[in-house]
Amino acid sequence: MFQKTLLILAIAVACTSVQAQSTPAKKELAARILKAQQPGIDQLARGLVEEPALEMMARASAALPARVAADRREAVAKDIQADARRFVDETTPIVRERAARLAPSTVGALLEEKFTEDELKQIAAMLESPTFAKFQQLGGDMQKVLAEKVVADTRPQVEPKVRALEESIARRLGITPNAAGAAPAPQAGAKPPAKK
């Protein structure tokens, strides 16, 4: 969460010219903070690259049935995925390097402007703390256990709404909803039945 806040601030700074009053000590502290935030900066760079690739893949997926013969769709879809993966693999290092180079003049300048030297010392100490690093490593686990519990606790209220939405979308697309007793439509993320 803290990493995202700093990265959002970087974007805001990039959109405006910030003339920060700084000291050598503030510059050094901002550099320490940016070093600790490098994984977040790398993640931002990857996200900036993945976003257009994912959008193009979604548009291609929607267009595939109308543009490609049924017997070629799977192969074409795999080729598109490979192209998108190659784009992300080739472009991410370029954007990551540029983000790392721009971070001191954007995020660093903002930190120097908005925080006192003492506050920067506190932030740097917190980010460099092994305890804080351990806490951050638990982020995924904390989100997972919360998400599992929320899904379990809200399933009775949410599933009927999901079915209603599926039926509404099917009607709008001219698809006949499943008749009573028919097999339900596969859920998102469900694996198709094994072929015999």
Short mmCIF file of C-alpha atoms in Angstrom, two decimals:
data_model
loop_
_atom_site.label_atom_id
_atom_site.label_comp_id
_atom_site.label_asym_id
_atom_site.label_seq_id
_atom_site.Cartn_x
_atom_site.Cartn_y
_atom_site.Cartn_z
CA MET A 1 0.00 0.00 0.00
CA PHE A 2 2.81 2.40 0.93
CA GLN A 3 4.65 1.61 -2.32
CA LYS A 4 1.54 2.43 -4.33
CA THR A 5 1.19 5.76 -2.53
CA LEU A 6 4.73 6.76 -3.45
CA LEU A 7 4.25 5.69 -7.05
CA ILE A 8 1.00 7.65 -7.35
CA LEU A 9 2.84 10.67 -6.02
CA ALA A 10 5.51 10.12 -8.69
CA ILE A 11 2.93 10.24 -11.43
CA ALA A 12 1.49 13.46 -10.01
CA VAL A 13 4.94 15.01 -9.88
CA ALA A 14 5.69 13.95 -13.44
CA CYS A 15 2.64 15.91 -14.56
CA THR A 16 3.70 19.11 -12.84
CA SER A 17 7.05 20.83 -12.53
CA VAL A 18 8.19 20.69 -8.95
CA GLN A 19 11.03 22.94 -7.87
CA ALA A 20 12.00 21.39 -4.54
CA GLN A 21 14.18 23.10 -1.99
CA SER A 22 16.56 20.40 -0.98
CA THR A 23 19.69 19.66 0.98
CA PRO A 24 22.36 17.03 0.39
CA ALA A 25 21.02 15.13 3.41
CA LYS A 26 17.48 15.13 2.00
CA LYS A 27 18.78 13.95 -1.39
CA GLU A 28 20.63 11.07 0.27
CA LEU A 29 17.58 10.08 2.32
CA ALA A 30 15.30 10.26 -0.74
CA ALA A 31 17.79 8.03 -2.60
CA ARG A 32 17.65 5.49 0.24
CA ILE A 33 13.85 5.52 0.13
CA LEU A 34 13.83 5.07 -3.64
CA LYS A 35 16.27 2.16 -3.34
CA ALA A 36 13.91 0.50 -0.87
CA GLN A 37 11.01 1.22 -3.23
CA GLN A 38 12.72 -0.20 -6.33
CA PRO A 39 10.52 -3.34 -6.43
CA GLY A 40 7.44 -1.09 -6.52
CA ILE A 41 8.96 1.03 -9.29
CA ASP A 42 9.74 -2.15 -11.26
CA GLN A 43 6.17 -3.34 -10.73
CA LEU A 44 4.82 -0.01 -11.97
CA ALA A 45 6.96 -0.29 -15.10
CA ARG A 46 5.76 -3.82 -15.80
CA GLY A 47 2.14 -2.76 -15.27
CA LEU A 48 2.53 0.11 -17.71
CA VAL A 49 3.74 -2.36 -20.33
CA GLU A 50 1.24 -5.12 -19.57
CA GLU A 51 -1.82 -2.86 -19.64
CA PRO A 52 -1.88 -2.18 -23.40
CA ALA A 53 -0.93 -5.79 -24.15
CA LEU A 54 -3.83 -7.08 -22.06
CA GLU A 55 -6.24 -4.62 -23.69
CA MET A 56 -5.14 -5.71 -27.17
CA MET A 57 -5.44 -9.38 -26.23
CA ALA A 58 -8.98 -8.79 -24.94
CA ARG A 59 -9.96 -7.02 -28.17
CA ALA A 60 -8.37 -9.79 -30.23
CA SER A 61 -10.18 -12.44 -28.21
CA ALA A 62 -13.49 -10.70 -28.86
CA ALA A 63 -12.75 -10.40 -32.59
CA LEU A 64 -11.42 -13.93 -33.04
CA PRO A 65 -14.77 -15.70 -33.58
CA ALA A 66 -15.82 -13.27 -36.32
CA ARG A 67 -12.43 -13.04 -38.06
CA VAL A 68 -10.85 -16.49 -37.84
CA ALA A 69 -12.20 -19.86 -38.93
CA ALA A 70 -13.13 -22.13 -36.04
CA ASP A 71 -10.44 -24.69 -36.86
CA ARG A 72 -7.69 -22.03 -36.68
CA ARG A 73 -8.86 -20.05 -33.63
CA GLU A 74 -6.85 -21.90 -31.02
CA ALA A 75 -3.62 -21.64 -33.01
CA VAL A 76 -4.16 -17.96 -33.79
CA ALA A 77 -4.99 -17.26 -30.12
CA LYS A 78 -1.74 -18.96 -29.06
CA ASP A 79 0.22 -16.90 -31.61
CA ILE A 80 -1.36 -13.69 -30.31
CA GLN A 81 -0.50 -14.67 -26.73
CA ALA A 82 3.09 -15.38 -27.77
CA ASP A 83 3.31 -11.99 -29.53
CA ALA A 84 1.97 -10.23 -26.43
CA ARG A 85 4.37 -12.14 -24.15
CA ARG A 86 7.30 -11.20 -26.42
CA PHE A 87 6.19 -7.54 -26.39
CA VAL A 88 6.05 -7.53 -22.58
CA ASP A 89 9.42 -9.31 -22.26
CA GLU A 90 11.14 -6.95 -24.70
CA THR A 91 9.51 -3.70 -23.56
CA THR A 92 9.51 -4.09 -19.77
CA PRO A 93 13.30 -3.61 -19.36
CA ILE A 94 13.13 -0.38 -21.39
CA VAL A 95 10.33 1.07 -19.27
CA ARG A 96 11.85 -0.26 -16.02
CA GLU A 97 15.19 1.43 -16.77
CA ARG A 98 13.49 4.72 -17.64
CA ALA A 99 11.32 4.59 -14.49
CA ALA A 100 14.42 4.00 -12.34
CA ARG A 101 16.18 6.93 -14.03
CA LEU A 102 13.19 9.28 -13.61
CA ALA A 103 12.39 8.29 -10.01
CA PRO A 104 14.94 10.63 -8.35
CA SER A 105 13.72 13.69 -10.26
CA THR A 106 10.03 12.86 -9.71
CA VAL A 107 9.40 10.81 -6.57
CA GLY A 108 12.68 11.88 -5.00
CA ALA A 109 11.95 15.56 -5.62
CA LEU A 110 8.46 15.17 -4.19
CA LEU A 111 9.80 13.44 -1.08
CA GLU A 112 12.37 16.19 -0.59
CA GLU A 113 9.68 18.86 -0.97
CA LYS A 114 6.93 17.33 1.15
CA PHE A 115 8.90 15.84 4.04
CA THR A 116 11.34 17.24 6.54
CA GLU A 117 14.75 15.68 6.93
CA ASP A 118 13.62 14.03 10.17
CA GLU A 119 10.51 12.59 8.48
CA LEU A 120 12.64 11.25 5.63
CA LYS A 121 14.92 9.58 8.19
CA GLN A 122 11.88 7.90 9.76
CA ILE A 123 10.55 6.72 6.40
CA ALA A 124 13.95 5.37 5.34
CA ALA A 125 14.38 3.56 8.66
CA MET A 126 10.94 2.01 8.36
CA LEU A 127 11.43 0.87 4.75
CA GLU A 128 14.88 -0.56 5.51
CA SER A 129 13.64 -2.35 8.63
CA PRO A 130 13.80 -6.16 8.47
CA THR A 131 10.53 -6.26 10.40
CA PHE A 132 8.79 -4.08 7.80
CA ALA A 133 10.24 -6.26 5.01
CA LYS A 134 8.83 -9.32 6.76
CA PHE A 135 5.46 -7.58 7.08
CA GLN A 136 5.45 -6.71 3.36
CA GLN A 137 6.26 -10.30 2.41
CA LEU A 138 3.07 -11.35 4.19
CA GLY A 139 1.00 -9.01 1.99
CA GLY A 140 -0.02 -11.73 -0.45
CA ASP A 141 -0.83 -14.19 2.32
CA MET A 142 -2.88 -11.60 4.20
CA GLN A 143 -4.86 -10.75 1.07
CA LYS A 144 -5.37 -14.44 0.28
CA VAL A 145 -6.78 -15.40 3.69
CA LEU A 146 -9.03 -12.34 3.74
CA ALA A 147 -10.25 -12.95 0.18
CA GLU A 148 -10.99 -16.62 0.93
CA LYS A 149 -13.01 -15.69 4.00
CA VAL A 150 -14.89 -12.88 2.19
CA VAL A 151 -15.76 -15.21 -0.70
CA ALA A 152 -16.97 -17.93 1.67
CA ASP A 153 -18.99 -15.51 3.78
CA THR A 154 -20.62 -13.69 0.82
CA ARG A 155 -21.17 -16.66 -1.51
CA PRO A 156 -24.89 -17.11 -0.60
CA GLN A 157 -25.62 -13.46 -1.40
CA VAL A 158 -23.31 -13.09 -4.42
CA GLU A 159 -23.90 -16.32 -6.37
CA PRO A 160 -27.58 -15.56 -7.17
CA LYS A 161 -26.52 -12.11 -8.38
CA VAL A 162 -23.79 -13.65 -10.57
CA ARG A 163 -26.32 -16.06 -12.09
CA ALA A 164 -28.75 -13.19 -12.71
CA LEU A 165 -26.00 -11.19 -14.42
CA GLU A 166 -25.00 -14.18 -16.57
CA GLU A 167 -28.63 -14.67 -17.60
CA SER A 168 -29.06 -10.97 -18.38
CA ILE A 169 -25.92 -10.91 -20.52
CA ALA A 170 -26.98 -14.12 -22.29
CA ARG A 171 -30.41 -12.63 -23.08
CA ARG A 172 -28.83 -9.44 -24.44
CA LEU A 173 -26.54 -11.52 -26.65
CA GLY A 174 -29.45 -13.61 -27.86
CA ILE A 175 -28.25 -16.75 -26.14
CA THR A 176 -30.96 -18.96 -24.69
CA PRO A 177 -30.38 -19.47 -20.97
CA ASN A 178 -29.96 -23.08 -19.89
CA ALA A 179 -33.21 -24.95 -19.59
CA ALA A 180 -34.11 -26.49 -16.25
CA GLY A 181 -32.07 -29.60 -15.73
CA ALA A 182 -29.46 -28.67 -18.34
CA ALA A 183 -25.85 -28.49 -17.34
CA PRO A 184 -24.97 -25.03 -16.04
CA ALA A 185 -22.64 -22.82 -18.02
CA PRO A 186 -19.02 -23.20 -16.94
CA GLN A 187 -17.92 -20.68 -14.34
CA ALA A 188 -15.01 -18.34 -14.96
CA GLY A 189 -11.77 -20.13 -14.21
CA ALA A 190 -13.43 -23.58 -14.26
CA LYS A 191 -11.65 -26.29 -16.18
CA PRO A 192 -13.52 -27.94 -19.05
CA PRO A 193 -14.46 -31.58 -18.50
CA ALA A 194 -11.82 -34.11 -19.52
CA LYS A 195 -12.24 -35.61 -22.99
CA LYS A 196 -12.82 -39.34 -23.08
#
